[in-house]
XYZ file of C-alpha atoms in Angstrom:
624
model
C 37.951 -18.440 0.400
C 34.430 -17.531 1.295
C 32.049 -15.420 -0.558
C 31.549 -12.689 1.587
C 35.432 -12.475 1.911
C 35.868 -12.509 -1.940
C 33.177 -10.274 -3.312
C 34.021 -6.593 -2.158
C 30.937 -4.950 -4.502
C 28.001 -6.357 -5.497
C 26.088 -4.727 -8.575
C 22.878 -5.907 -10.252
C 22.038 -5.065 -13.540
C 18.687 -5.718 -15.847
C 18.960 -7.853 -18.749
C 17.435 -5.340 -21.165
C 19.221 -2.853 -20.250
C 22.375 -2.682 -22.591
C 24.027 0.614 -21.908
C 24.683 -0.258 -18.328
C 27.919 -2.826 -18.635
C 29.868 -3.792 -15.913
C 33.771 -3.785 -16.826
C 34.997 -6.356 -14.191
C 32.723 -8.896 -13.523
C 33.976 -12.144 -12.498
C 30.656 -13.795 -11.470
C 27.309 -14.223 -13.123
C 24.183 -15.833 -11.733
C 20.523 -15.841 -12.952
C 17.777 -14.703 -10.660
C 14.961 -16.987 -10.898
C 12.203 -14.327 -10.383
C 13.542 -11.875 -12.960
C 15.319 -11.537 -15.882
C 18.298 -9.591 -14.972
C 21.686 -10.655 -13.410
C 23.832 -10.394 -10.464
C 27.480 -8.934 -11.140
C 30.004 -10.223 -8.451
C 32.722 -7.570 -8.582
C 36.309 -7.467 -7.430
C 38.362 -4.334 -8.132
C 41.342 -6.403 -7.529
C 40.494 -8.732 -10.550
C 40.739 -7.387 -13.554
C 38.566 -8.864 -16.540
C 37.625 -8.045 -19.978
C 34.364 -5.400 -20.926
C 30.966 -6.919 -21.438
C 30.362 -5.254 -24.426
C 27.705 -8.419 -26.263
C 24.070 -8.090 -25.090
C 22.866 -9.170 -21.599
C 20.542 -11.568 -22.949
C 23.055 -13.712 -24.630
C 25.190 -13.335 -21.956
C 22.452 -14.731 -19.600
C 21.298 -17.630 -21.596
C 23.951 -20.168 -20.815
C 23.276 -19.332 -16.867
C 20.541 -21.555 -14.300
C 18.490 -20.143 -11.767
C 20.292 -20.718 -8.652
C 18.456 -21.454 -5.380
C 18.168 -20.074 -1.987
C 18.974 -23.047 0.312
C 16.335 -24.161 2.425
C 15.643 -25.827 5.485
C 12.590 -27.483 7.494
C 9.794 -25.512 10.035
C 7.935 -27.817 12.079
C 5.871 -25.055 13.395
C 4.580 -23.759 9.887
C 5.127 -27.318 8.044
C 6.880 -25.088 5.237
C 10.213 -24.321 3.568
C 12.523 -21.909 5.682
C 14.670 -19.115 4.527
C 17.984 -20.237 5.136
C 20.837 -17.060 4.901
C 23.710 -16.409 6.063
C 25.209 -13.246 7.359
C 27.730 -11.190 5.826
C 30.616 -13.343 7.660
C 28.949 -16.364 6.932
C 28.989 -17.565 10.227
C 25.686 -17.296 11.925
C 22.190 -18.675 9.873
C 18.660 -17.400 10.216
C 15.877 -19.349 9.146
C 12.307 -17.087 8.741
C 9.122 -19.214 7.490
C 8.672 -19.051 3.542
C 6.296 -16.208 2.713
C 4.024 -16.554 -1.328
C 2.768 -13.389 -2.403
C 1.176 -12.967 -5.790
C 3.892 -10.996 -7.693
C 2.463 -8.877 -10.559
C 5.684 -9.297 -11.699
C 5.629 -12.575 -12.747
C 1.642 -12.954 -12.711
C 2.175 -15.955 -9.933
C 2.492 -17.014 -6.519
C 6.181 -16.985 -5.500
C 8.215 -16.891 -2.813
C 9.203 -13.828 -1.402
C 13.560 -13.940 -1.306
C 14.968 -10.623 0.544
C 17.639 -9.020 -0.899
C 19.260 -8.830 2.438
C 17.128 -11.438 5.383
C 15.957 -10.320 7.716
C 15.679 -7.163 6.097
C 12.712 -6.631 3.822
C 12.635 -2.767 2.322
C 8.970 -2.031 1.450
C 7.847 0.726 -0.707
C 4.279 2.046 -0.730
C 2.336 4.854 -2.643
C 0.916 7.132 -0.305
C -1.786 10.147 -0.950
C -1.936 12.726 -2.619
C -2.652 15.084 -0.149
C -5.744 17.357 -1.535
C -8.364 16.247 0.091
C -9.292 13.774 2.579
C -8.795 10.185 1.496
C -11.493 8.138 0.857
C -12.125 4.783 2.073
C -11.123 3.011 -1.595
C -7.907 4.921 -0.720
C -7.596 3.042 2.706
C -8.505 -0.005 1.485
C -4.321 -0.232 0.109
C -2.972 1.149 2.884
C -4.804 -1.101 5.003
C -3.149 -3.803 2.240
C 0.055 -2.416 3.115
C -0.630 -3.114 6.663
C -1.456 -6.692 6.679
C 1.501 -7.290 4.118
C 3.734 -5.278 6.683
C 2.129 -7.137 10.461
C 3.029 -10.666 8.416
C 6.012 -10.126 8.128
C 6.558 -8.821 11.395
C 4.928 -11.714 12.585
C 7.191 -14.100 10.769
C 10.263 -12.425 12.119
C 11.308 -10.054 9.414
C 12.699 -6.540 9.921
C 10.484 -4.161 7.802
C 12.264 -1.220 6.005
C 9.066 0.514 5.460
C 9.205 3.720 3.236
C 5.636 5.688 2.003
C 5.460 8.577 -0.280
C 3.492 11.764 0.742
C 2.491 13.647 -2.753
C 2.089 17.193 -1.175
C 2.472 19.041 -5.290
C 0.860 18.192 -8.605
C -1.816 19.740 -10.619
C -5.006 19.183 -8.157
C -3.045 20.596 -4.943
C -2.469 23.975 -6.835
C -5.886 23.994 -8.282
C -7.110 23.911 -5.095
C -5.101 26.180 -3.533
C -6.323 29.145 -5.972
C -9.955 27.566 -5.365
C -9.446 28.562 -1.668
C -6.975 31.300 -2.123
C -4.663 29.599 0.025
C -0.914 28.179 0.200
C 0.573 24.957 -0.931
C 2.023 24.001 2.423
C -1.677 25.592 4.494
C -3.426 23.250 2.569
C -1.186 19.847 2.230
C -0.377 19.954 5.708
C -4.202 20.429 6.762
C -4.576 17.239 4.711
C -1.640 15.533 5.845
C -3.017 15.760 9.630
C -6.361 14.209 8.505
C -4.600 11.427 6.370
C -2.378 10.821 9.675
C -5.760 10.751 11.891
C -7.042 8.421 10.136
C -4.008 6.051 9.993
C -4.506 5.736 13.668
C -8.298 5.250 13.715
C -7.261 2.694 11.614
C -4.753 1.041 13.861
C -2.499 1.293 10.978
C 1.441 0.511 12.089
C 3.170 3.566 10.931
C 5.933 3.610 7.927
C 9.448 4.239 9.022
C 9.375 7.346 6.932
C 6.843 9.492 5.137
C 9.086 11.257 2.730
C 7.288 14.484 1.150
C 7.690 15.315 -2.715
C 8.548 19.024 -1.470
C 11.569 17.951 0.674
C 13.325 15.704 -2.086
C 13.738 18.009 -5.317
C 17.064 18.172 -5.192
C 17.014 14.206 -5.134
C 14.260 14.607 -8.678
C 16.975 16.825 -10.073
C 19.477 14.625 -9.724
C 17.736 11.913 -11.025
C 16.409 13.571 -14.617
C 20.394 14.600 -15.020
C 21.041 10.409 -14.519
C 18.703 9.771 -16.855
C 20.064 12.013 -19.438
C 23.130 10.550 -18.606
C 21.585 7.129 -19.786
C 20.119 8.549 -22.935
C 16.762 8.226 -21.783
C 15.767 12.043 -20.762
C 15.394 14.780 -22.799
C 14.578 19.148 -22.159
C 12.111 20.669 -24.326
C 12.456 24.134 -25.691
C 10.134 25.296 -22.979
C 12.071 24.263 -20.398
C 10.203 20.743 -19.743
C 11.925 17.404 -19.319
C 10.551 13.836 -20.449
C 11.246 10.052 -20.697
C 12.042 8.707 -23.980
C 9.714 5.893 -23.676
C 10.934 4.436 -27.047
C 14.619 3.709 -26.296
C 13.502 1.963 -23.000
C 12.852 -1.782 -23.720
C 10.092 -3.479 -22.480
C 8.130 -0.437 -21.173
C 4.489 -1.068 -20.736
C 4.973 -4.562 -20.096
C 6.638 -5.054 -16.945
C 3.000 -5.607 -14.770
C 0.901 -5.377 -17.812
C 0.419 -6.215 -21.258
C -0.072 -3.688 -23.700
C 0.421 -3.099 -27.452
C 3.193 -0.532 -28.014
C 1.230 0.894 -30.777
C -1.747 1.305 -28.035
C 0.504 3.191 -25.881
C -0.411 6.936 -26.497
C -1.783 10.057 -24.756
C -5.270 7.779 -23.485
C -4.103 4.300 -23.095
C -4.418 4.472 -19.004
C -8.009 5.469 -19.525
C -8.699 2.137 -21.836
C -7.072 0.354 -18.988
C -8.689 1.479 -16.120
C -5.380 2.897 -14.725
C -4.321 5.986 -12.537
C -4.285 8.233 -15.501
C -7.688 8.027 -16.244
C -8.448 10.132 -13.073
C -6.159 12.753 -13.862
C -7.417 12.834 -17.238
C -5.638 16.157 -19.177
C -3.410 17.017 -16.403
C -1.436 13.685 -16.861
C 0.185 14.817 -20.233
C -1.863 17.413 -22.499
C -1.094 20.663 -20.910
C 2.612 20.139 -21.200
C 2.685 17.811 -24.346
C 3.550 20.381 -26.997
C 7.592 19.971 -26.997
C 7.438 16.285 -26.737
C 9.417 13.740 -29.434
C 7.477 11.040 -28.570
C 3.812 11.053 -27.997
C 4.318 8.213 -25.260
C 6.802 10.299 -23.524
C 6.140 11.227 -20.108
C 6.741 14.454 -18.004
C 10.010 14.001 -15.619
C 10.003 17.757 -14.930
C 7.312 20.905 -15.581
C 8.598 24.124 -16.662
C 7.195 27.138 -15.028
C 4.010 28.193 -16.219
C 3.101 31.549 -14.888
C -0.729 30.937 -16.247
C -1.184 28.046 -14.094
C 2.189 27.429 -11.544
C 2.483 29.194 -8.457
C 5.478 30.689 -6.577
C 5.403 28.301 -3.828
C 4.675 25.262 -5.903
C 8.023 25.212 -8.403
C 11.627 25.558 -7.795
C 15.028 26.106 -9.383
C 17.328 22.897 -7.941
C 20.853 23.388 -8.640
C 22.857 20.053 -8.840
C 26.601 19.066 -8.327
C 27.671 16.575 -11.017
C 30.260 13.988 -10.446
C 33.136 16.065 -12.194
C 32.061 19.000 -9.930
C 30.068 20.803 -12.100
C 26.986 22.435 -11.311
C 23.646 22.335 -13.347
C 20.150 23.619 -13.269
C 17.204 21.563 -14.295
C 15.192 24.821 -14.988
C 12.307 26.417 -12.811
C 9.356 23.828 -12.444
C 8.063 21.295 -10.393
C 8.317 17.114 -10.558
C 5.887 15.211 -12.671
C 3.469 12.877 -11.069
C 5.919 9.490 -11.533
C 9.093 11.161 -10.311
C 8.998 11.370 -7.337
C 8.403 8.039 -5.861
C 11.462 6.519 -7.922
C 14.416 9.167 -6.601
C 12.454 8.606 -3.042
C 12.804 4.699 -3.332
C 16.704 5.258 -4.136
C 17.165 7.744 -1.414
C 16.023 5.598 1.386
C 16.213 2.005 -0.014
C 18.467 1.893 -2.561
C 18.392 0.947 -6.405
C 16.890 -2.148 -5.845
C 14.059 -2.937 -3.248
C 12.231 -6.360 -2.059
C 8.752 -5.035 -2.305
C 6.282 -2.302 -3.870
C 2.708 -2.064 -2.938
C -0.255 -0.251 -4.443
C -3.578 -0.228 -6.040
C -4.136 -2.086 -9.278
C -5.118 0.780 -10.683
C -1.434 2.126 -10.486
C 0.159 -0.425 -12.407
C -0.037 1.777 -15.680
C 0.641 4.017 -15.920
C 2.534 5.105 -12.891
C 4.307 1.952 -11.592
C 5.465 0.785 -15.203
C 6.830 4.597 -15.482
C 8.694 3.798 -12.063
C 10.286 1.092 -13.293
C 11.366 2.571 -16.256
C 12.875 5.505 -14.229
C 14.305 3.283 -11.918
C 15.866 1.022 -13.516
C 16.528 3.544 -16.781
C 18.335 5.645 -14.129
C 20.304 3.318 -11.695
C 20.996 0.499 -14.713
C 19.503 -2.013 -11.784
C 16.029 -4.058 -11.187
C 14.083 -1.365 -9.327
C 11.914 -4.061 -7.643
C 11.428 -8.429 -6.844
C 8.258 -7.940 -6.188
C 4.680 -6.109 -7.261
C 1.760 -6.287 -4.621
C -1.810 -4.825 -6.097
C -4.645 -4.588 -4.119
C -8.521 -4.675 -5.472
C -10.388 -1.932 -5.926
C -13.767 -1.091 -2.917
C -16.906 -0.926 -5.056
C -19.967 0.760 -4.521
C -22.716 -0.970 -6.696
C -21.081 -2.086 -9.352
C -18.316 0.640 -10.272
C -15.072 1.160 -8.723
C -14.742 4.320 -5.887
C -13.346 7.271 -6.882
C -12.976 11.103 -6.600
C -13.119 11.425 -10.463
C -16.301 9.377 -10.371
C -18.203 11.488 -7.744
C -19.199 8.026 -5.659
C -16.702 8.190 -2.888
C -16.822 7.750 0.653
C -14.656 9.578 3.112
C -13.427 7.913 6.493
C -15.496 9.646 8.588
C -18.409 10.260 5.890
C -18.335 6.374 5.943
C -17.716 5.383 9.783
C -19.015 8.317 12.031
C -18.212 6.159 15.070
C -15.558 4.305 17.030
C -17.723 0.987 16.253
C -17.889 1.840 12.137
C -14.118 2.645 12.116
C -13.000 -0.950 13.660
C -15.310 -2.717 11.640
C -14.170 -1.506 7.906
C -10.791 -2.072 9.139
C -12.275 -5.526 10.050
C -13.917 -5.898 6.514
C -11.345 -4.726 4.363
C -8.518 -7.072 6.369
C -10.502 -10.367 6.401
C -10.797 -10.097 2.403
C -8.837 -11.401 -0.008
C -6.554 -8.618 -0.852
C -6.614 -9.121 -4.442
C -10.643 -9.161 -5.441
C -13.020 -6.611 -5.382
C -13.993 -5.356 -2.393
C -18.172 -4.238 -2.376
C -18.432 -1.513 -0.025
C -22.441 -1.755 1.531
C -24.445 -1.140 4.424
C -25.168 -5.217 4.627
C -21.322 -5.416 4.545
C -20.294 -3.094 7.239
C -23.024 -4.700 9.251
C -22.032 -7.855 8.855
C -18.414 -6.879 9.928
C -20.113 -4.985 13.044
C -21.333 -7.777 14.001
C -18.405 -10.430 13.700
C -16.487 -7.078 15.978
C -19.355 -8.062 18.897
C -19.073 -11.199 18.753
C -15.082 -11.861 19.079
C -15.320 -8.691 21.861
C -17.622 -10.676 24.025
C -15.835 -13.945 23.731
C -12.497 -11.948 25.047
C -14.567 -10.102 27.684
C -16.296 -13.847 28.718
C -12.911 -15.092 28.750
C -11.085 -12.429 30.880
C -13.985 -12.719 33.751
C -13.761 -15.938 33.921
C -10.100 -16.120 34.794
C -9.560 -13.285 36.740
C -12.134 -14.778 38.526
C -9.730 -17.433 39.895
C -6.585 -17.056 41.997
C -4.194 -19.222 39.696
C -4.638 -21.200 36.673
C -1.498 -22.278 36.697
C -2.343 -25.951 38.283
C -5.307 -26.149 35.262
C -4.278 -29.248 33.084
C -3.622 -28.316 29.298
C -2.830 -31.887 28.188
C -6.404 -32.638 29.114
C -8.304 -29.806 27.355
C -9.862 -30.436 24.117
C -9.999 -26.824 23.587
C -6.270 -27.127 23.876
C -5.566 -29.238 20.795
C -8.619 -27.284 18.254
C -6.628 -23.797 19.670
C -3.280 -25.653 18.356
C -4.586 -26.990 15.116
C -6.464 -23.775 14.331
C -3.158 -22.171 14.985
C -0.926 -23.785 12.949
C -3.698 -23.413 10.205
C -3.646 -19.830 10.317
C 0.007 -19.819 9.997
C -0.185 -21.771 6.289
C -3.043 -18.791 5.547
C -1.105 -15.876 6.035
C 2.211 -16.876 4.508
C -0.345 -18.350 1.326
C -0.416 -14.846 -0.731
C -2.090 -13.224 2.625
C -5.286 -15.890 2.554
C -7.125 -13.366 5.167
C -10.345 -15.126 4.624
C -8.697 -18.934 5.828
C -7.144 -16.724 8.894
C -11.013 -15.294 9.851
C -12.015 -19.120 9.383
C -9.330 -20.014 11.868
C -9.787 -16.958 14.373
C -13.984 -17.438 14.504
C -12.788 -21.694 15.023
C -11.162 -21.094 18.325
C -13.977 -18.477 18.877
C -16.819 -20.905 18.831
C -14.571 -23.722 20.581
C -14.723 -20.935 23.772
C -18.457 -20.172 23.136
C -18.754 -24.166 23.588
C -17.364 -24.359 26.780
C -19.397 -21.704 28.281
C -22.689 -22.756 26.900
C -21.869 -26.176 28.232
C -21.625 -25.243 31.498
C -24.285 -22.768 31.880
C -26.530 -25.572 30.981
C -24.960 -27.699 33.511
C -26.294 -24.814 35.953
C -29.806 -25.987 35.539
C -29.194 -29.558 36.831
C -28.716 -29.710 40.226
C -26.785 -32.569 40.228
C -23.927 -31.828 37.500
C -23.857 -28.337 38.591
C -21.250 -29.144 41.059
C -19.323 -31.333 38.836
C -18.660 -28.904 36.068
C -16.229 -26.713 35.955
C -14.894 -24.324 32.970
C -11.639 -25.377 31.097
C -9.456 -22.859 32.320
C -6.396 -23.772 30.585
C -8.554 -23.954 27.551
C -9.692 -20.412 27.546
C -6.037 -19.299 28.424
C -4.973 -21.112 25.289
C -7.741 -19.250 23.037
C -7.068 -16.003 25.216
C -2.739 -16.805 23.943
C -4.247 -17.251 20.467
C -6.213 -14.163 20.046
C -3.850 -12.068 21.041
C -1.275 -13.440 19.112
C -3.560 -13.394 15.771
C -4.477 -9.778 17.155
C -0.736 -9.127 15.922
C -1.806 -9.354 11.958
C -5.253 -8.700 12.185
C -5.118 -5.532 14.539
C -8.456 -5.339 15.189
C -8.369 -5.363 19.255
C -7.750 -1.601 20.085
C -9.333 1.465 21.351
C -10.443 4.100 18.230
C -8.832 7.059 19.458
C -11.108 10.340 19.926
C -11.663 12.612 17.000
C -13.834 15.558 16.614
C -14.885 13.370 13.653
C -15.321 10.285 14.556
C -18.211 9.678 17.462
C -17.826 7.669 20.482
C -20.120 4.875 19.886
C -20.600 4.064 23.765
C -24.024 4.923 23.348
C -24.854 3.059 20.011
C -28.736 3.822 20.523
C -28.193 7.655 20.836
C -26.292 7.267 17.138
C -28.006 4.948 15.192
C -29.097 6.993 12.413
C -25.680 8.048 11.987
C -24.475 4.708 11.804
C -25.296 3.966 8.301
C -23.713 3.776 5.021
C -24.932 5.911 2.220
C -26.293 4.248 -0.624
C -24.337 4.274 -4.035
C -27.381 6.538 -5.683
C -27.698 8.647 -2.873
C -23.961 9.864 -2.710
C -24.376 10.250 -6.268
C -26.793 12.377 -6.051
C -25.007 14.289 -3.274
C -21.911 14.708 -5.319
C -24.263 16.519 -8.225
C -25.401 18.337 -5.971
C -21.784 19.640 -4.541
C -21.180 20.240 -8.155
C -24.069 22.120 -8.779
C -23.306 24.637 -5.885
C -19.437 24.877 -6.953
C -21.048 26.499 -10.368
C -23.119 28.448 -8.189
C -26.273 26.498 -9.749
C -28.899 27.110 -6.825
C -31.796 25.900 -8.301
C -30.743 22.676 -8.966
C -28.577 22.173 -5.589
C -31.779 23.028 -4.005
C -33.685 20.596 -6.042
C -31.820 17.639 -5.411
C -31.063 18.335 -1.804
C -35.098 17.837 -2.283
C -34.950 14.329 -4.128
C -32.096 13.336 -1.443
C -34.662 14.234 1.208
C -37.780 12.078 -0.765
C -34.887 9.312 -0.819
C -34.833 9.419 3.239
C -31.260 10.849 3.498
C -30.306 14.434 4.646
C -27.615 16.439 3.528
C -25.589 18.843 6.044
C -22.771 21.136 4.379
C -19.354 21.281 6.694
C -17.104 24.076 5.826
C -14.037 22.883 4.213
C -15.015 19.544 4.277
C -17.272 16.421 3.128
C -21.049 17.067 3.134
C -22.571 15.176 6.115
C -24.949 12.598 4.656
C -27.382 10.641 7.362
C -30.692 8.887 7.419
C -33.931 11.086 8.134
């Protein structure tokens, strides 16, 4: 009998996880890119408890691989699967990403092919992202156009953190309400997506909508033994009964791992500083426990920021979780289950996330649904300005439209941040975005050249490809670019590859318009139409990962850059020392310091920059 007619449930469970046993499994097999198990079920066999530890019962068990077949067109290993009757195969080129996982380059193998499920952390909707911020989701979006372009369907979830501790500062700041001010942001963080030409997640789930969902996921953690209630009314994660936490995607000493550690690290944690544990650390067992759930604090927590879930158990009971509000970790792991289910095919997000925030998901996630929570780990590289990372916390970063004020600026960061190597640094400078600028012109006028020349002709339908050299550097360029993208995302061998076919066009037309000047070749020279159809074919269809071909849509802040002249003071970027100096200054006036917001608006000035305030927004900073 076939597989997909014998196996009726299929459950997965993670090898350190002990108190998780499946009762009637008939069939074991070893994933090679984790340490956890596959349980074949069948209700209608019956078999005896695993009750001995899931590493010993793993050990005796081999990796097992996905078959594989042959693609001429990429020159790599297929994806061979079959469907749930077994009777029809798909084959999808072989796509390496760097899993953080596993700290190497491995294959990416969908749960369920074509399907991939995608996971990605969103913003935390405040305040207007900055362009560090974009540089992941603009990760996100290369990771998700590859796979499109392969042939994969993308299951594409991102989070939208619309409560926490900065929201409701800010909201008493302004004296305004939760949902006034997230949804202000949320429209901005949307804008941008689409200056951007970012392709849209399939859902943007808010934290506000899905308490209920929280709830219910502290009570399955309790259930576990891996949740606890303070006396005040707060819930946490017992981080010591959890094996292996804090060294899923990184490698720290347990004894290091106390109220502090993300800061030594460099991770998430360090930005929120206090708010990520002190003010709500008094009840907890363990000083490496995090918050699942804050009680109500009437000195700090607002009316329209906590709630009171109430939540059906299995055996029909009801429960409260007690008035408060989700931590900053929760949220993301009962979101992922919601809409993907306990185990997804990738997560994606900045390194700086990977502790403490995405080791907390997985011990949530997998402490929670006794399943790996996710195959694979993508984390982008931080965007630098001089030589430290961007940040809000650091006072040195660069909003969207502080950074691009036109059409022109917008297109090309997208440009620069999607032709790097995902992984590295990324050095945000005016040299940079000039460069980038520049490339932008230069592929434009090659299209443009292109297009008038054919449209200029009736047909090209009788032009000869198998004659064209253009023909055969388009193809081999092609195929190239195919082995870069499915290579961990190699965005710098695809530019190489794009800017190849480029020049191969610029050839042709420089070769005839210096036939032109000879009288007697002019009439024998003719451009290589079918050659410039091919490169036309081939920057389109490279158009599909890099996205960089489109029309920024209006925006009251973003300027038309049709007349480039008219804004070309504008279309600068701000030193590293000057927006420092422009964030001290913002400082200076929030604690109603004059004096000195006057004085360094003054040293900004000496410095050739000028500072404009915008209500409710970004200070304007351009070149005198």
């Amino acid at each position: 009998m076939k597989l997909g007619a014998a196996i009726k449930t299929v459950a997965v469970a993670v090898a350190s996880i002990s108190s998780c046993p499946f009762a009637n499994a008939s069939l074991l097999a070893l994933n090679p890119t984790h340490n956890y198990a596959i349980a074949f079920l069948d209700p209608q066999k019956k078999s005896a408890p695993i009750t001995s530890s899931w590493k010993q019962i793993l050990r005796p068990f081999k990796s097992i691989p996905p078959s594989r077949s042959i693609s001429h067109a990429f020159n790599k290993p297929l994806l061979s699967t079959n469907n749930e009757n077994n009777q029809a195969s798909v084959s999808l080129p072989e796509l390496k990403l760097y899993n953080s996982l596993t700290r190497t380059k491995t294959p990416l193998v969908p749960l369920s092919p074509p399907k991939v499920t995608m996971y990605t952390c969103g913003p935390t909707v405040y305040d207007s992202a900055h362009v560090g911020n974009f540089r992941a989701f603009l990760t996100y979006d290369v990771l998700k156009r590859v796979l499109l372009y392969l042939g994969y369907d993308v299951d594409h979830v991102c989070n939208l953190t619309d409560v926490d501790d900065k929201i409701i500062q800010r909201c008493d700041r302004e004296g305004i309400g939760l949902m006034e001010l997230t949804r202000k942001y949320e429209e901005k963080f949307f804008e941008d997506l689409e200056a951007l030409n970012i392709v849209k997640a399939d859902v943007y789930p808010r934290a506000t909508e899905h308490i209920d969902e929280m709830a219910k996921f502290i009570f399955d953690l309790e259930r576990n033994g891996l949740a606890y209630r303070s006396e005040e009314g707060s819930w946490y994660f017992s981080v010591s009964k959890k094996e292996g936490y804090g060294t899923r995607l990184v490698q720290l000493d347990p004894e290091q791992l106390k109220i502090g550690a993300s800061a030594q690290t460099g991770g998430a944690g360090a930005q929120r500083g206090a708010l990520d544990a002190d003010e709500y650390d008094s009840e907890k067992e363990g000083v490496r426990d995090f918050c699942l759930w804050k009680a109500f604090k009437p000195e700090f927590d607002r009316e329209d920021g906590t709630w009171d879930p109430v939540v059906e158990m299995e055996d029909g009971t009801k429960r409260r979780i007690g008035r408060g509000r989700p931590g900053w970790h929760l949220e993301c792991s009962a979101m992922a289950r919601k809409y993907l289910g306990n185990t997804i095919d990738l997560h994606a997000g900045g390194v700086d996330l990977k502790f403490p925030h995405h080791e907390n998901e997985i011990a949530q996630s997998e402490g929670a649904n006794c399943a790996p929570f996710c195959n694979c780990w993508i984390h982008n590289g931080f965007v630098n300005i001089g030589d430290e990372k961007m940040s809000k916390s650091k006072g040195n970063f660069l909003t969207l439209r502080g950074a691009c004020p036109s059409a022109d600026d917008v297109r090309a960061y997208r440009y620069l941040v999607v032709s790097s190597q995902y992984r590295n640094p990324l050095s945000f400078t005016e040299a940079a975005l000039g460069a980038a600028k520049g490339a932008l012109k230069r592929l434009d006028k090659v299209k443009d050249m292109i297009a008038e020349a054919l449209n200029s002709v009736e047909d090209t339908a009788d032009a000869n490809a198998s004659e064209s050299a253009i023909v055969a550097i388009v193809e081999k360029e092609l195929a190239n670019f195919n082995l870069a993208i499915v290579d961990d995302l190699s965005m710098p061998r695809a530019s190489a590859c794009l800017f190849s076919i480029v020049k191969a066009a610029e050839k042709e037309f420089k070769r005839v318009d210096k036939s032109k000047t000879d009288s007697e070749k002019s009439a024998e020279l003719t451009l290589d139409l079918a050659g410039l159809k091919r490169v036309q074919q081939a920057l389109d269809e490279m158009d599909k990962v890099f996205g960089i071909f489109y029309n920024v849509p209006a925006s009251k802040d973003v300027t038309s850059s049709s007349d480039q002249d008219s804004a070309s003071d504008e279309n600068t970027v701000v030193p590293g020392d000057i927006m420092e100096l422009v964030m001290q200054r913002s400082k200076a006036k929030e604690a109603k310091d004059f004096e000195l917001a006057d004085s360094l608006r003054t040293k900004i000035a000496e410095l050739g920059f000028t500072v404009k305030d915008v209500k409710d927004g970004d200070p304007v900073v351009s070149r005198i």
